[in-house]
Coordinates of C-alpha atoms and ligand atoms in Angstrom, one line a residue:
M1 CA -33.8 37.9 38.0
M2 CA -36.6 40.5 36.5
R3 CA -40.5 40.1 37.7
Y4 CA -42.3 38.4 34.7
H5 CA -46.1 38.0 33.9
C6 CA -48.4 35.9 32.2
P7 CA -49.2 37.6 28.7
S8 CA -52.3 36.8 28.8
C9 CA -54.0 37.2 32.3
R10 CA -50.7 39.1 33.9
A11 CA -50.8 36.9 36.6
E12 CA -47.0 36.6 38.3
V13 CA -45.0 33.9 36.5
Y14 CA -41.6 32.6 37.6
F15 CA -38.3 32.2 35.3
G16 CA -38.9 28.5 35.4
N17 CA -42.7 28.4 34.8
D18 CA -44.0 26.7 31.1
T19 CA -47.4 27.0 32.4
C20 CA -49.3 29.9 33.8
L21 CA -50.7 28.6 36.9
S22 CA -53.5 30.9 37.0
C23 CA -55.0 30.7 33.5
G24 CA -53.2 27.3 32.2
T25 CA -51.8 29.3 29.3
E26 CA -48.7 27.7 27.7
L27 CA -45.6 30.1 28.3
V28 CA -42.5 30.2 26.4
F29 CA -39.4 32.5 27.1
E30 CA -37.8 34.8 25.0
P31 CA -34.2 36.3 26.7
G32 CA -35.2 39.8 25.0
R33 CA -38.7 39.9 25.5
G34 CA -40.0 37.9 28.6
F35 CA -43.1 35.6 28.5
L36 CA -45.2 34.8 25.5
D37 CA -48.2 32.7 24.6
L38 CA -46.7 29.7 22.7
R39 CA -50.1 28.9 20.7
A40 CA -51.3 32.2 20.5
E41 CA -47.7 33.2 18.9
G42 CA -47.4 30.1 17.0
L43 CA -43.7 29.8 18.2
P44 CA -41.9 26.8 18.3
A45 CA -40.6 25.6 21.5
C46 CA -37.1 24.4 22.3
E47 CA -36.7 20.6 21.6
N48 CA -35.4 20.1 25.2
R49 CA -39.1 21.3 26.4
A50 CA -40.5 17.7 27.0
R51 CA -37.3 16.3 27.7
I52 CA -35.8 18.8 30.4
G53 CA -38.4 21.4 31.3
C54 CA -36.6 24.0 29.1
N55 CA -39.2 26.8 28.9
W56 CA -37.1 28.8 25.9
V57 CA -38.4 29.6 22.5
A58 CA -36.4 27.8 19.8
D59 CA -33.6 30.0 18.7
A60 CA -34.4 31.6 15.4
Q61 CA -30.8 33.1 14.8
E62 CA -29.2 32.5 11.6
G63 CA -27.5 29.6 11.4
A64 CA -29.1 27.9 14.3
Q65 CA -29.4 24.1 13.8
G66 CA -32.1 22.1 14.8
G67 CA -35.2 23.3 17.5
L68 CA -33.2 24.3 20.6
C69 CA -33.1 27.6 22.5
L70 CA -30.1 29.9 22.9
S71 CA -29.2 28.3 26.5
C72 CA -29.7 24.6 25.0
R73 CA -27.2 25.2 22.0
H74 CA -24.4 25.8 24.2
T75 CA -24.4 22.5 25.9
T76 CA -22.3 20.0 23.7
V77 CA -22.0 17.3 26.1
I78 CA -24.8 15.5 28.0
P79 CA -24.7 12.7 30.9
D80 CA -25.6 9.1 30.0
L81 CA -29.7 9.6 30.7
S82 CA -30.0 5.8 30.9
V83 CA -28.3 6.2 34.4
E84 CA -31.1 6.8 37.3
G85 CA -30.9 10.5 38.3
N86 CA -28.9 12.0 35.4
L87 CA -31.8 13.5 33.6
Q88 CA -33.0 15.0 36.6
R89 CA -29.3 16.3 37.4
W90 CA -28.8 17.7 34.0
A91 CA -32.0 19.4 33.9
E92 CA -31.2 21.4 37.4
F93 CA -28.1 22.6 35.8
E94 CA -29.9 23.6 32.7
A95 CA -32.1 25.2 34.5
A96 CA -29.5 27.5 36.6
K97 CA -27.6 28.0 33.1
R98 CA -30.8 29.5 31.6
N99 CA -30.2 32.3 34.1
L100 CA -26.5 32.9 33.3
M101 CA -27.5 32.7 29.8
R102 CA -30.1 35.4 30.4
M103 CA -27.8 37.7 31.8
A104 CA -25.4 36.8 29.1
V105 CA -27.9 38.4 26.6
L106 CA -29.1 41.4 28.7
L107 CA -25.6 42.1 29.5
D108 CA -24.6 42.2 25.7
L109 CA -21.6 39.3 26.4
P110 CA -20.5 37.7 23.1
L111 CA -21.9 34.3 22.8
T112 CA -20.4 32.9 19.2
D113 CA -16.9 32.5 17.8
S114 CA -16.0 31.3 14.4
A115 CA -16.9 27.9 15.4
G116 CA -20.7 28.7 17.1
P117 CA -21.9 28.9 20.2
R118 CA -19.3 30.2 23.0
P119 CA -19.1 29.0 25.7
R120 CA -19.7 25.3 25.7
F121 CA -20.8 23.5 28.3
L122 CA -20.2 19.8 29.3
F123 CA -22.4 17.8 31.7
K124 CA -20.5 14.9 32.8
A125 CA -21.7 12.3 35.7
P126 CA -18.4 11.0 37.6
D127 CA -18.1 7.2 36.2
A128 CA -17.4 4.4 37.6
G129 CA -15.7 6.2 40.6
E130 CA -13.4 8.5 38.3
A131 CA -14.1 12.0 39.1
V132 CA -15.2 14.8 37.0
V133 CA -12.9 17.8 37.4
M134 CA -15.0 20.7 37.0
G135 CA -12.9 23.8 34.9
H136 CA -12.7 25.5 31.7
A137 CA -10.6 25.4 28.6
D138 CA -10.7 27.2 25.6
G139 CA -14.7 27.9 25.7
D140 CA -15.1 24.6 26.9
I141 CA -16.9 24.6 30.4
T142 CA -16.9 21.3 32.2
L143 CA -19.4 20.7 34.9
N144 CA -19.9 17.5 37.3
I145 CA -23.6 17.0 37.4
A146 CA -23.4 15.4 40.7
E147 CA -23.2 18.8 42.3
A148 CA -26.9 18.7 41.7
D149 CA -27.6 16.6 44.1
D150 CA -28.0 18.5 47.5
E151 CA -26.1 16.0 49.9
Y152 CA -22.8 15.9 47.4
R153 CA -22.7 19.7 47.3
A154 CA -23.4 20.3 51.0
A155 CA -20.2 17.4 51.8
T156 CA -18.0 19.2 49.5
R157 CA -18.8 22.6 50.6
A158 CA -18.1 21.1 54.2
E159 CA -14.6 19.6 53.1
M160 CA -13.5 22.6 51.0
G161 CA -14.6 25.0 53.9
E162 CA -16.4 27.1 51.7
P163 CA -19.4 29.1 52.9
Y164 CA -21.5 29.1 49.6
R165 CA -21.4 26.7 46.8
T166 CA -24.4 26.6 44.2
L167 CA -25.0 25.3 40.8
I168 CA -25.4 29.1 39.3
G169 CA -22.1 29.8 41.3
H170 CA -20.2 27.0 39.6
L171 CA -21.6 28.5 36.1
R172 CA -21.1 31.8 36.9
H173 CA -17.3 31.2 38.3
E174 CA -16.5 29.1 35.1
S175 CA -18.0 31.5 32.6
G176 CA -15.8 34.1 34.0
H177 CA -12.6 31.9 32.6
A178 CA -14.3 31.9 29.4
F179 CA -15.2 35.3 29.2
W180 CA -11.6 36.6 30.2
E181 CA -10.3 34.3 27.1
V182 CA -12.7 36.7 24.6
L183 CA -12.7 40.3 26.7
V184 CA -9.5 40.3 28.1
K185 CA -6.6 38.3 26.7
P186 CA -6.8 39.5 23.1
F187 CA -6.5 43.0 24.2
P188 CA -3.0 44.2 25.6
D189 CA -4.2 47.2 27.4
R190 CA -6.8 45.5 29.0
L191 CA -4.4 42.3 30.0
A192 CA -1.9 44.4 31.2
A193 CA -4.7 46.2 33.5
C194 CA -5.9 42.5 34.7
R195 CA -2.4 41.5 35.5
A196 CA -1.6 45.0 37.6
L197 CA -4.9 44.5 39.4
F198 CA -5.2 40.5 39.8
G199 CA -2.0 39.1 39.0
D200 CA 0.0 37.7 36.4
E201 CA -2.2 34.4 35.3
R202 CA 1.2 33.1 33.7
E203 CA 2.1 32.1 37.4
D204 CA 2.2 28.1 37.0
Y205 CA -1.3 26.8 37.6
G206 CA -0.6 23.4 38.9
Q207 CA 2.1 24.3 41.5
A208 CA -0.2 27.0 42.5
L209 CA -3.4 25.1 43.1
E210 CA -1.1 22.3 45.0
R211 CA -0.2 25.4 47.3
H212 CA -3.1 26.3 48.0
Y213 CA -4.6 22.8 49.1
A214 CA -1.8 22.4 51.0
H215 CA -1.6 25.7 53.0
P216 CA -4.0 27.8 54.6
A217 CA -4.4 31.1 52.8
P218 CA -2.1 33.7 54.2
A219 CA -3.9 35.5 57.1
G220 CA -5.7 38.6 56.3
W221 CA -6.4 37.5 52.6
E222 CA -10.0 38.8 53.1
Q223 CA -8.9 42.4 52.5
A224 CA -7.9 41.6 48.8
F225 CA -9.7 38.6 47.8
V226 CA -13.4 38.1 47.4
S227 CA -13.0 34.6 48.6
E228 CA -10.1 32.2 49.9
Y229 CA -10.2 30.3 46.5
A230 CA -9.4 33.5 44.9
T231 CA -6.2 33.3 46.7
A232 CA -5.1 30.4 44.9
H233 CA -4.1 31.8 41.3
P234 CA -5.0 35.2 39.4
Y235 CA -7.1 33.3 37.0
E236 CA -9.1 32.2 40.0
D237 CA -8.9 36.0 41.4
F238 CA -10.8 37.1 38.4
A239 CA -13.3 34.2 38.0
E240 CA -14.4 34.6 41.7
S241 CA -14.4 38.2 41.0
W242 CA -16.6 37.7 37.9
A243 CA -18.9 35.3 39.8
N244 CA -19.3 37.6 42.5
L245 CA -20.4 40.5 40.5
L246 CA -23.0 38.6 38.3
H247 CA -24.6 38.0 42.0
I248 CA -24.3 41.3 43.0
L249 CA -26.0 42.2 39.7
D250 CA -28.6 39.7 39.6
G251 CA -29.7 40.2 43.1
L252 CA -29.8 44.0 42.9
E253 CA -32.2 43.0 39.9
T254 CA -34.5 41.1 41.5
A255 CA -34.3 43.6 44.6
L256 CA -35.4 46.5 42.0
C257 CA -37.9 44.4 40.8
Y258 CA -39.4 43.6 43.5
G259 CA -39.3 47.0 45.3
L260 CA -37.1 45.5 47.9
M261 CA -34.2 48.5 48.3
P262 CA -33.6 49.5 51.8
A263 CA -34.5 52.9 52.5
G264 CA -31.6 55.3 51.2
H265 CA -30.6 52.8 48.9
E266 CA -33.4 52.7 46.3
L267 CA -31.3 53.5 43.0
A268 CA -33.5 55.6 40.3
A269 CA -33.4 52.2 38.1
P270 CA -34.9 52.4 34.5
E271 CA -38.6 51.7 34.2
A272 CA -38.1 49.3 31.5
P273 CA -37.2 46.2 34.0
R274 CA -35.2 44.8 30.9
D275 CA -32.7 47.8 30.8
I276 CA -32.1 47.5 34.4
L277 CA -29.0 44.7 34.0
F278 CA -27.2 46.9 31.8
W279 CA -28.0 50.1 33.8
L280 CA -26.4 48.7 36.7
L281 CA -22.8 48.2 35.0
G282 CA -22.7 52.4 34.6
I283 CA -23.8 53.7 37.8
A284 CA -21.3 54.6 40.7
M285 CA -19.7 51.7 42.0
E286 CA -19.8 53.2 45.4
D287 CA -23.8 53.4 44.9
L288 CA -23.7 49.9 43.8
V289 CA -21.5 48.6 46.7
S290 CA -23.3 50.1 49.6
A291 CA -26.9 49.1 48.3
W292 CA -25.7 45.8 48.0
I293 CA -24.3 46.0 51.3
A294 CA -27.3 47.0 53.1
L295 CA -29.6 44.5 50.7
S296 CA -27.7 41.8 52.2
L297 CA -27.3 43.0 55.8
A298 CA -31.2 42.9 55.7
L299 CA -31.3 39.7 54.0
N300 CA -28.7 38.0 56.2
A301 CA -30.9 38.9 59.1
L302 CA -34.0 38.0 57.5
N303 CA -32.6 34.3 56.6
D304 CA -30.7 34.1 60.3
S305 CA -34.5 34.6 61.5
L306 CA -35.8 31.3 59.6
G307 CA -32.5 29.4 59.9
H308 CA -31.3 29.6 56.7
P309 CA -27.7 29.8 56.0
S310 CA -26.2 33.5 55.4
F311 CA -27.6 35.1 52.4
Y312 CA -24.3 36.6 50.9
P313 CA -21.6 35.1 53.1
F314 CA -18.7 37.7 51.4
I315 CA -17.3 40.7 52.3
L316 CA -16.7 43.6 49.8
T317 CA -13.4 45.4 51.0
P318 CA -12.2 48.5 48.8
K319 CA -9.6 46.4 47.2
V320 CA -12.1 43.8 46.4
S321 CA -14.8 46.4 45.2
E322 CA -12.2 47.6 43.0
K323 CA -11.6 44.2 41.8
L324 CA -15.3 44.1 40.8
D325 CA -15.6 47.4 39.5
W326 CA -12.9 46.4 36.7
V327 CA -14.7 43.1 35.7
R328 CA -17.7 45.8 35.5
Q329 CA -16.0 48.0 33.3
V330 CA -14.6 45.0 31.2
I331 CA -18.3 44.0 30.9
R332 CA -19.7 47.4 30.0
Q333 CA -16.8 47.6 27.2
G334 CA -17.6 44.2 25.8
C335 CA -15.3 43.4 22.7
L336 CA -15.1 46.8 21.5
A337 CA -11.0 48.0 21.4
E338 CA -10.7 50.9 23.9
Ligands
ZN1 ZN1 -52.1 33.7 32.8
ZN2 ZN1 -33.7 24.9 25.8
ZN3 ZN1 -11.7 28.3 37.9

């Protein structure tokens, strides 16, 4: 996350703010430019501003329908808002999604196809006890809004034996599947390289997941996989690697913007904060990994001293770093043919 300031009084404002807490200026966020003065600039705010507190500017892109922002335009299904709590759950997911979309813009990820916005997000609530299966299919990302409830998420995390479960984590993981379809699958060379590194994603998916949930991951899986779930299927390995790369890029961007890098790992970042994320795609992977490890060691200890769970409960072995670096190169090359 970048560090943002009020365009009027320069006080610090947070990514989710719609008003400056120091001077009261009404703010809108524009992914490429940061915070702007809603009234002074005469900008249209996103239609979802009053409803879910979306603080983005309405999307002025050619062909954009209605008054939604770039992020809200990617949502195609919302839950039944007459059910108590659903509005709040959906709003929390959208807040996390705005950070995903912010990164997608700064990393130049493709956000449209011939049919319009892509990926598309379907926010669903469990209905009459029927579960919502989270997942991705052809650009459609389905999310269970019950995950926005702390109790539900904590219980599921314990049940699945996961060290980390967050809304942004779900969004990043599922976006990995969606972008794989656009950035890897259509390019024969990339697809071959992906299969060589992650395995063949044509392996039967249903059987692989059944096996994963029936048996523990093979001993020593940490050497080659960033998470236990990544061992389930090559498709999941890619999505977990993608999600972790986005965690690391966002984490380093934040640390750089706040001057938090540990001594010896300062990294010579560009002066314009909005260039940092993209710049991180091009630095030596060993520098990126060692900076992240140094930062997470410090923050794991800091969290421990305040009794919070581990800041980053994953291990970056050389093989895992190689996978993350491959994802990084895919993002850097984008849709350009090799
Ligand atoms: Zn202000
Ligand atoms: Zn919006
Ligand atoms: Zn997945």
